[in-house]
Amino acid sequence: MNKTISMVPGAGVLRAVVGTAGLALLAQACAAAPDASKFRDPIPQQGDAALAIAGTQVAGTTGTQSAAAGSDIHLAGLGGGGADYASFYEFTRQITDGVDNGTFQIISVVAAVTSYPPSSVNDTAAVWGPGGDALDPVNWRVTVTQVATGEFDYEVDGRPHGDTNDADFQAIVTGHGYGKSHPSYRSGTLTVYGSVLQALDPSESNGGTAKITYDARTYPRTVTADITTSDGSGQWYDASVTHGADGSGELQLTALADTATPADGKNESVDENSRWDATGAGRADVKLTGGDYGSTVVLVSQCWSATFAQSYYTDNVNYQPTTGDAASCVFAQAQFNQ
């Protein structure tokens, strides 16, 4: 039986703050002000909050263009993978790229806005905006507040275009981070409320919520992403990545999603453990059950080379024949999530 898996990781939750010209135009609303450098420190550095599996642009290794945030993920055939990549490598990469692309753009825009002098600043808070493009349906504001010594909350708020009531601002992005002198500097959280943005500008978000937790202080670095949807499907995705200093890493992915193509309204449980070495060669061990699989527990193992081509495949229910050489796997033993 050749089953096709399709997953939508909810990356559209992260789309909009991300390409919103109006947020960037907040800089035009910012006037000269006293030094606000400490309020920029808690914003994550590029890469600190990235899942960044081997071969992605964020990881800094060779690879094709990242999947667009919000795009569907299609994995045709458990043992497939197409002409270029092993299927579960590609599956993993598309999910993590969908999250990383959105996170990267959010951080870029917030960092760009806060690089300008704030509209107002005092010892405990700095505010950029409100402001935005004349054609943007959202009016934006960025606020960074010191909540303890060297510890900060930050927030990107939006309200309808033309609205002048500050009480109508709603949080679209919230985050928590630390100043450079704090021992927790380069760790923190970032949450995107896609449903709030969707209500303000439906063209810019698919709804849902994404929470990123990161710790880039020392190796191994860790990043987790918890994504929930708001489309009534009940689907959710949790991913956790550990990065080694040499580029090696491990991803733990747990999801509840409709894996059928076309979707049939039945959610399956997906548990994946992927590991890769410094060359990018790796192994994925995946467990699927529920939904269309019923009580059957499908166990799939797939290995790939440093060029991400499949080198070995096997499963326990013969969806696809065992192919390749198990000795080619850089990790010899299967490691399924419990």
XYZ file of N, CA and C in Angstrom, residues 11-228:
654
model
N 2.427 26.894 9.807
C 3.433 27.941 9.678
C 2.819 29.261 9.256
N 1.609 29.214 8.683
C 0.951 30.451 8.303
C 0.652 31.318 9.507
N 0.653 30.727 10.707
C 0.492 31.504 11.923
C 1.537 32.605 11.969
N 2.711 32.353 11.391
C 3.834 33.267 11.517
C 3.956 34.233 10.355
N 3.036 34.183 9.403
C 3.278 34.886 8.158
C 3.295 36.384 8.283
N 2.466 37.001 9.025
C 2.242 38.350 8.674
C 3.053 39.378 9.317
N 3.191 39.437 10.565
C 4.012 40.472 11.135
C 5.189 40.499 10.234
N 5.400 39.501 9.520
C 6.526 39.137 8.739
C 6.574 39.833 7.425
N 5.582 40.079 6.758
C 5.770 40.801 5.528
C 5.014 42.081 5.566
N 4.748 42.605 6.745
C 3.902 43.774 6.871
C 4.708 45.040 6.727
N 4.479 45.739 5.642
C 5.210 46.976 5.390
C 4.906 48.014 6.451
N 3.662 48.002 6.949
C 3.277 49.016 7.922
C 4.087 48.950 9.192
N 4.438 47.746 9.643
C 5.232 47.621 10.855
C 6.606 48.237 10.642
N 7.197 47.965 9.477
C 8.497 48.549 9.181
C 8.420 50.073 9.132
N 7.275 50.579 8.695
C 7.118 52.023 8.584
C 6.940 52.706 9.936
N 6.888 51.923 11.012
C 6.867 52.543 12.326
C 8.066 53.450 12.519
N 9.154 53.092 11.864
C 10.369 53.896 12.012
C 10.105 55.346 11.631
N 9.197 55.562 10.693
C 8.902 56.913 10.258
C 8.166 57.707 11.329
N 7.570 56.985 12.272
C 6.819 57.667 13.329
C 7.677 57.893 14.568
N 8.947 57.475 14.519
C 9.800 57.542 15.692
C 10.654 58.805 15.648
N 10.701 59.521 16.755
C 11.449 60.757 16.824
C 12.738 60.536 17.607
N 13.617 61.541 17.573
C 14.852 61.466 18.351
C 14.503 61.334 19.826
N 15.289 60.511 20.549
C 14.972 60.258 21.948
C 16.248 59.872 22.673
N 16.215 59.824 24.015
C 17.389 59.396 24.772
C 17.791 57.971 24.405
N 18.984 57.573 24.862
C 19.523 56.251 24.546
C 18.555 55.152 24.965
N 18.293 54.232 24.042
C 17.368 53.124 24.314
C 18.031 51.783 24.061
N 19.368 51.747 24.115
C 20.086 50.539 23.709
C 19.715 49.320 24.545
N 19.475 49.511 25.841
C 19.172 48.345 26.672
C 17.860 47.686 26.283
N 16.963 48.444 25.651
C 15.671 47.886 25.261
C 15.758 47.085 23.962
N 16.910 47.131 23.303
C 17.111 46.317 22.098
C 17.712 44.955 22.423
N 18.362 44.842 23.580
C 19.082 43.611 23.936
C 18.205 42.359 23.985
N 16.954 42.431 24.465
C 16.164 41.191 24.590
C 15.640 40.644 23.274
N 15.713 41.412 22.193
C 15.252 40.907 20.898
C 16.210 39.806 20.455
N 15.734 38.608 20.096
C 16.646 37.510 19.742
C 17.552 37.871 18.572
N 18.777 37.385 18.616
C 19.663 37.511 17.472
C 19.232 36.522 16.400
N 19.509 36.862 15.140
C 19.147 35.962 14.052
C 19.816 34.604 14.262
N 19.027 33.546 14.194
C 19.541 32.200 14.371
C 19.353 31.652 15.764
N 19.251 32.529 16.781
C 19.098 32.036 18.148
C 17.795 31.278 18.330
N 16.728 31.716 17.636
C 15.404 31.115 17.802
C 15.019 30.249 16.612
N 16.017 29.740 15.871
C 15.747 28.947 14.669
C 15.863 27.458 14.948
N 14.907 26.673 14.416
C 14.994 25.220 14.502
C 16.150 24.712 13.650
N 16.259 25.208 12.403
C 17.458 25.087 11.559
C 18.054 23.690 11.498
N 17.345 22.735 10.884
C 17.938 21.422 10.699
C 18.972 21.466 9.591
N 19.768 20.411 9.483
C 20.852 20.365 8.501
C 20.330 20.593 7.091
N 21.058 21.412 6.315
C 20.716 21.636 4.919
C 19.832 22.825 4.673
N 19.300 23.455 5.730
C 18.457 24.623 5.544
C 19.322 25.861 5.433
N 18.742 26.919 4.875
C 19.486 28.166 4.747
C 19.833 28.738 6.108
N 18.933 28.588 7.076
C 19.194 29.123 8.402
C 20.363 28.392 9.042
N 20.463 27.067 8.776
C 21.554 26.293 9.348
C 22.886 26.620 8.710
N 22.854 27.267 7.555
C 24.081 27.704 6.927
C 24.756 26.650 6.094
N 24.051 25.553 5.776
C 24.629 24.523 4.949
C 23.969 24.536 3.593
N 24.452 23.729 2.683
C 23.966 23.741 1.313
C 22.549 23.209 1.245
N 21.704 23.861 0.424
C 20.345 23.371 0.271
C 19.582 24.233 -0.694
N 18.408 23.782 -1.078
C 17.583 24.558 -1.980
C 16.838 25.619 -1.196
N 16.096 26.436 -1.889
C 15.357 27.510 -1.243
C 14.367 26.948 -0.253
N 14.266 27.611 0.891
C 13.380 27.149 1.945
C 11.931 27.201 1.501
N 11.134 26.297 2.073
C 9.707 26.282 1.781
C 9.068 27.556 2.300
N 8.101 28.059 1.569
C 7.439 29.293 1.973
C 6.572 29.046 3.194
N 6.605 29.975 4.120
C 5.780 29.855 5.311
C 4.322 29.779 4.918
N 3.617 28.831 5.539
C 2.205 28.691 5.265
C 1.900 27.721 4.150
N 2.919 27.212 3.456
C 2.654 26.281 2.364
C 2.348 24.899 2.899
N 1.559 24.128 2.154
C 1.269 22.760 2.549
C 2.525 21.916 2.422
N 2.590 20.876 3.241
C 3.691 19.930 3.164
C 3.151 18.636 2.585
N 3.746 18.171 1.521
C 3.315 16.944 0.882
C 4.442 15.934 0.886
N 4.168 14.773 1.384
C 5.152 13.695 1.415
C 4.520 12.511 0.719
N 4.857 12.285 -0.526
C 4.194 11.272 -1.350
C 4.875 9.926 -1.186
N 4.244 9.046 -0.420
C 4.780 7.702 -0.263
C 5.743 7.639 0.904
N 5.538 6.684 1.804
C 6.390 6.596 2.978
C 7.845 6.374 2.612
N 8.112 5.685 1.540
C 9.497 5.421 1.172
C 9.961 6.248 0.007
N 9.192 7.247 -0.362
C 9.495 8.037 -1.555
C 10.605 9.026 -1.340
N 10.312 10.288 -1.505
C 11.300 11.302 -1.273
C 11.715 12.016 -2.544
N 11.246 11.550 -3.693
C 11.541 12.256 -4.929
C 12.964 12.034 -5.377
N 13.355 12.799 -6.379
C 14.664 12.599 -6.996
C 15.783 13.205 -6.170
N 15.466 14.159 -5.292
C 16.521 14.911 -4.636
C 16.760 14.508 -3.187
N 15.697 14.452 -2.377
C 15.864 14.286 -0.953
C 15.132 13.050 -0.440
N 15.658 12.495 0.665
C 14.924 11.470 1.390
C 13.631 12.086 1.904
N 12.536 11.325 1.824
C 11.218 11.898 2.087
C 11.080 12.449 3.494
N 11.578 11.730 4.501
C 11.410 12.219 5.864
C 12.393 13.335 6.196
N 13.523 13.398 5.502
C 14.368 14.583 5.622
C 13.602 15.794 5.086
N 12.996 15.643 3.905
C 12.258 16.739 3.298
C 11.058 17.131 4.160
N 10.365 16.147 4.696
C 9.228 16.382 5.582
C 9.652 17.209 6.787
N 10.744 16.788 7.425
C 11.246 17.489 8.604
C 11.686 18.900 8.247
N 12.371 19.013 7.133
C 12.884 20.313 6.730
C 11.764 21.291 6.433
N 10.707 20.852 5.765
C 9.616 21.759 5.431
C 8.918 22.269 6.681
N 8.722 21.401 7.672
C 8.085 21.834 8.911
C 8.959 22.865 9.620
N 10.240 22.549 9.792
C 11.114 23.469 10.511
C 11.348 24.754 9.726
N 11.442 24.663 8.397
C 11.594 25.876 7.588
C 10.367 26.775 7.692
N 9.176 26.162 7.718
C 7.965 26.954 7.830
C 7.960 27.792 9.092
N 8.422 27.194 10.198
C 8.516 27.933 11.461
C 9.646 28.951 11.396
N 10.820 28.513 10.907
C 11.987 29.388 10.905
C 11.805 30.612 10.022
N 11.188 30.430 8.860
C 10.993 31.569 7.961
C 10.177 32.662 8.638
N 9.091 32.252 9.292
C 8.254 33.228 9.975
C 8.979 33.888 11.139
N 9.663 33.064 11.961
C 10.388 33.605 13.110
C 11.475 34.564 12.659
N 12.226 34.160 11.636
C 13.316 34.983 11.109
C 12.806 36.349 10.670
N 11.682 36.363 9.964
C 11.159 37.623 9.461
C 10.606 38.489 10.582
N 9.963 37.865 11.567
C 9.465 38.627 12.707
C 10.618 39.313 13.418
N 11.668 38.546 13.715
C 12.815 39.106 14.421
C 13.455 40.211 13.598
N 13.556 39.999 12.287
C 14.161 41.007 11.409
C 13.401 42.322 11.464
N 12.064 42.218 11.381
C 11.249 43.430 11.361
C 11.300 44.139 12.709
N 11.172 43.386 13.810
C 11.211 44.011 15.139
C 12.580 44.644 15.374
N 13.653 43.941 14.980
C 14.997 44.494 15.146
C 15.169 45.760 14.309
N 14.598 45.766 13.098
C 14.710 46.944 12.237
C 13.980 48.133 12.853
N 12.772 47.896 13.354
C 11.996 48.981 13.957
C 12.725 49.538 15.177
N 13.206 48.639 16.049
C 13.832 49.093 17.294
C 15.242 49.644 17.084
N 15.781 49.525 15.875
C 17.086 50.133 15.598
C 16.971 51.653 15.479
N 15.763 52.155 15.277
C 15.525 53.586 15.213
C 15.266 54.120 16.623
N 15.421 55.428 16.833
C 15.057 56.001 18.131
C 13.576 55.765 18.417
N 13.228 55.452 19.644
C 11.815 55.224 19.974
C 11.024 56.523 19.999
N 9.705 56.374 19.931
C 8.820 57.537 20.037
C 8.835 58.093 21.450
N 8.972 57.200 22.432
C 9.076 57.620 23.825
C 9.933 56.609 24.577
N 10.650 57.085 25.579
C 11.510 56.201 26.366
C 11.702 56.795 27.754
N 11.736 55.908 28.752
C 12.115 56.307 30.102
C 12.983 55.197 30.688
N 13.168 55.158 31.982
C 14.074 54.178 32.576
C 13.566 52.750 32.465
N 12.264 52.569 32.297
C 11.710 51.217 32.340
C 10.990 50.775 31.075
N 10.816 51.663 30.093
C 10.071 51.271 28.896
C 10.459 52.143 27.711
N 10.349 51.532 26.530
C 10.535 52.257 25.275
C 9.407 51.847 24.332
N 8.886 52.830 23.593
C 7.762 52.591 22.695
C 8.111 53.127 21.307
N 7.857 52.296 20.291
C 8.011 52.699 18.895
C 6.612 52.740 18.257
N 6.224 53.885 17.724
C 4.907 54.036 17.154
C 3.972 54.747 18.124
N 2.661 54.695 17.842
C 2.009 53.937 16.767
C 2.257 54.543 15.388
N 2.080 53.683 14.384
C 2.265 54.133 13.028
C 1.969 53.024 12.049
N 2.180 53.311 10.768
C 1.941 52.309 9.740
C 1.688 52.952 8.394
N 1.582 52.112 7.411
C 1.333 52.531 6.036
C -0.109 53.032 5.900
N -0.303 54.020 5.031
C -1.652 54.562 4.806
C -2.607 53.507 4.267
N -2.084 52.482 3.588
C -2.928 51.439 3.008
C -2.963 50.169 3.857
N -2.261 50.168 4.971
C -2.227 48.994 5.836
C -3.478 48.985 6.720
N -4.224 47.876 6.758
C -5.407 47.833 7.615
C -5.083 47.781 9.101
N -3.806 47.664 9.440
C -3.398 47.572 10.842
C -2.517 48.769 11.198
N -2.774 49.347 12.362
C -1.934 50.377 12.952
C -1.091 49.705 14.030
N 0.244 49.928 14.004
C 1.169 49.112 14.789
C 1.831 49.892 15.919
N 2.288 49.130 16.926
C 3.072 49.700 18.023
C 3.988 48.609 18.571
N 5.233 48.966 18.890
C 6.182 48.049 19.518
C 6.572 48.625 20.876
N 6.469 47.811 21.927
C 6.794 48.248 23.284
C 7.759 47.252 23.919
N 8.819 47.757 24.546
C 9.744 46.927 25.320
C 9.756 47.475 26.738
N 9.503 46.597 27.720
C 9.371 47.011 29.115
C 10.345 46.240 29.989
N 11.076 46.929 30.821
C 11.951 46.259 31.784
C 11.108 45.805 32.961
N 11.136 44.499 33.257
C 10.303 43.940 34.319
C 11.118 43.555 35.547
N 12.444 43.493 35.399
C 13.368 43.224 36.498
C 14.745 43.645 36.015
N 15.735 43.588 36.869
C 17.074 43.991 36.460
C 17.567 43.124 35.314
N 17.787 43.743 34.158
C 18.278 43.010 32.998
C 17.273 42.067 32.370
N 15.988 42.210 32.684
C 14.951 41.287 32.193
C 13.820 42.105 31.583
N 13.345 41.675 30.395
C 12.425 42.504 29.623
C 11.292 41.679 29.016
N 10.147 42.333 28.866
C 9.056 41.853 28.025
C 8.981 42.761 26.801
N 8.636 42.194 25.657
C 8.406 43.030 24.478
C 7.129 42.578 23.791
N 6.526 43.512 23.048
C 5.202 43.249 22.487
C 5.025 44.041 21.193
N 4.486 43.373 20.187
C 4.050 44.025 18.958
C 2.523 44.026 18.981
N 1.936 45.212 18.985
C 0.487 45.352 19.082
C -0.087 45.877 17.774
N -1.345 45.561 17.543
C -2.043 46.090 16.387
C -3.455 46.517 16.740
N -3.957 47.496 16.016
C -5.348 47.917 16.132
C -5.820 48.299 14.734
N -7.127 48.411 14.504
C -7.606 48.726 13.161
C -7.084 50.067 12.656
N -6.861 50.120 11.373
C -6.428 51.361 10.717
C -7.433 52.479 11.012
N -6.912 53.645 11.392
C -7.769 54.787 11.687
C -8.222 54.867 13.131
N -8.025 53.778 13.880
C -8.402 53.760 15.292
C -7.360 54.521 16.097
N -7.776 55.417 16.966
C -6.849 56.207 17.780
C -6.958 55.888 19.266
N -7.736 54.862 19.615
C -7.927 54.493 21.012
C -6.868 53.465 21.407
N -5.975 53.835 22.318
C -4.915 52.919 22.738
C -5.471 51.646 23.371
N -6.661 51.715 23.933
C -7.261 50.534 24.564
C -7.600 49.458 23.541
N -7.624 49.809 22.263
C -7.979 48.850 21.217
C -6.773 48.067 20.694
N -5.571 48.426 21.128
C -4.405 47.649 20.728
C -4.498 46.238 21.297
N -4.172 45.252 20.470
C -4.124 43.864 20.891
C -2.753 43.280 20.571
N -2.285 42.398 21.436
C -0.963 41.805 21.246
C -0.992 40.811 20.092
N -0.103 41.010 19.131
C 0.078 40.079 18.019
C 1.339 39.242 18.230
N 2.368 39.850 18.806
C 3.595 39.141 19.172
C 3.964 39.552 20.586
N 4.294 38.580 21.431
C 4.851 38.878 22.743
C 6.147 38.095 22.908
N 7.047 38.644 23.696
C 8.308 37.957 23.924
C 8.891 38.308 25.273
N 9.835 37.489 25.703
C 10.526 37.709 26.969
C 12.003 37.434 26.735
N 12.861 38.365 27.151
C 14.291 38.189 26.935
C 15.090 38.931 27.975
N 16.418 38.994 27.759
C 17.320 39.475 28.787
C 18.370 40.420 28.202
N 18.899 41.290 29.067
C 19.955 42.195 28.677
C 21.303 41.506 28.614
N 22.275 42.186 28.004
C 23.579 41.569 27.771
C 24.315 41.216 29.059
N 24.049 41.925 30.133
C 24.733 41.650 31.398
C 24.067 40.540 32.202
N 22.916 40.071 31.756
C 22.173 39.041 32.495
C 22.688 37.656 32.113
N 22.794 36.728 33.062
C 23.281 35.376 32.729
C 22.383 34.619 31.763
N 21.129 35.040 31.601
C 20.205 34.371 30.675
C 20.130 35.040 29.314
N 21.026 36.007 29.069
C 21.062 36.673 27.762
C 21.217 35.638 26.649
N 20.472 35.829 25.549
C 20.386 34.932 24.397
C 19.554 33.680 24.701
N 18.620 33.832 25.622
C 17.570 32.836 25.805
C 16.264 33.585 26.007
N 15.136 32.906 25.799
C 13.863 33.571 25.995
C 12.728 32.884 25.273
N 11.629 33.609 25.118
C 10.437 33.081 24.447
C 9.896 34.121 23.476
N 9.172 33.625 22.474
C 8.544 34.466 21.458
C 7.236 33.796 21.069
N 6.121 34.508 21.182
C 4.814 33.944 20.862
C 4.117 34.816 19.826
N 3.543 34.165 18.808
C 2.808 34.861 17.759
C 1.337 34.462 17.840
N 0.453 35.444 17.932
C -0.984 35.211 18.042
C -1.616 35.460 16.673
N -1.603 34.449 15.849
C -2.084 34.583 14.487
C -3.565 34.893 14.398
N -4.333 34.439 15.358
C -5.775 34.684 15.314
C -6.100 36.161 15.524
N -5.291 36.838 16.341
C -5.489 38.273 16.538
C -5.208 39.016 15.242
N -4.097 38.661 14.604
C -3.754 39.311 13.342
C -4.772 38.984 12.258
N -5.255 37.759 12.248
C -6.252 37.354 11.258
C -7.503 38.215 11.372
N -7.913 38.546 12.598
C -9.100 39.386 12.798
C -8.863 40.806 12.288
N -7.613 41.272 12.380
C -7.293 42.616 11.919
C -7.040 42.669 10.415
N -6.424 41.614 9.885
C -6.083 41.565 8.466
C -6.081 40.111 8.009
N -7.216 39.591 7.556
C -7.318 38.174 7.184
C -6.338 37.751 6.101
N -5.853 38.680 5.297
C -4.933 38.314 4.224
C -3.552 37.979 4.736
N -3.273 38.302 6.003
C -1.918 38.167 6.507
C -1.711 37.012 7.481
N -2.740 36.254 7.803
C -2.552 35.180 8.774
C -3.615 34.105 8.596
N -3.220 32.865 8.878
C -4.155 31.741 8.894
C -4.682 31.458 10.291
N -4.335 32.301 11.251
C -4.783 32.096 12.617
C -3.852 31.173 13.383
N -4.304 30.750 14.563
C -3.503 29.855 15.385
C -2.487 30.604 16.222
N -1.699 29.834 16.952
C -0.696 30.385 17.856
C 0.599 29.599 17.719
N 1.726 30.296 17.755
C 3.033 29.646 17.724
C 3.885 30.215 18.841
N 4.423 29.330 19.681
C 5.309 29.755 20.767
C 6.682 29.152 20.551
N 7.704 30.010 20.513
C 9.090 29.592 20.339
C 9.819 29.815 21.662
N 10.518 28.797 22.139
C 11.362 28.902 23.324
C 12.784 28.561 22.907
N 13.750 29.386 23.253
C 15.105 29.168 22.765
C 16.132 29.410 23.862
N 17.271 28.728 23.730
C 18.413 28.928 24.619
C 19.675 28.768 23.788
N 20.282 29.886 23.429
C 21.472 29.895 22.569
C 22.713 30.328 23.335
N 22.685 30.175 24.655
C 23.813 30.648 25.458
C 25.047 29.783 25.266
N 24.859 28.488 25.253
C 25.975 27.562 25.088
C 25.502 26.381 24.253
N 26.470 25.603 23.729
C 26.129 24.358 23.044
C 26.034 23.235 24.066
N 25.105 22.295 23.813
C 24.148 22.268 22.713
C 23.043 23.314 22.888
N 22.727 24.032 21.798
C 21.660 25.006 21.807
C 20.325 24.314 21.608
N 19.273 24.862 22.186
C 17.951 24.243 22.080
C 16.914 25.255 21.619
N 15.991 24.792 20.794
C 14.857 25.590 20.338
C 13.636 24.684 20.305
N 12.525 25.143 20.847
C 11.269 24.401 20.748
C 10.215 25.301 20.124
N 9.315 24.681 19.375
C 8.205 25.403 18.745
C 6.922 24.630 19.013
N 5.963 25.286 19.637
C 4.653 24.692 19.919
C 3.621 25.455 19.103
N 2.967 24.749 18.180
C 2.046 25.386 17.238
C 0.662 24.782 17.369
N -0.338 25.627 17.534
C -1.728 25.180 17.548
C -2.478 25.897 16.434
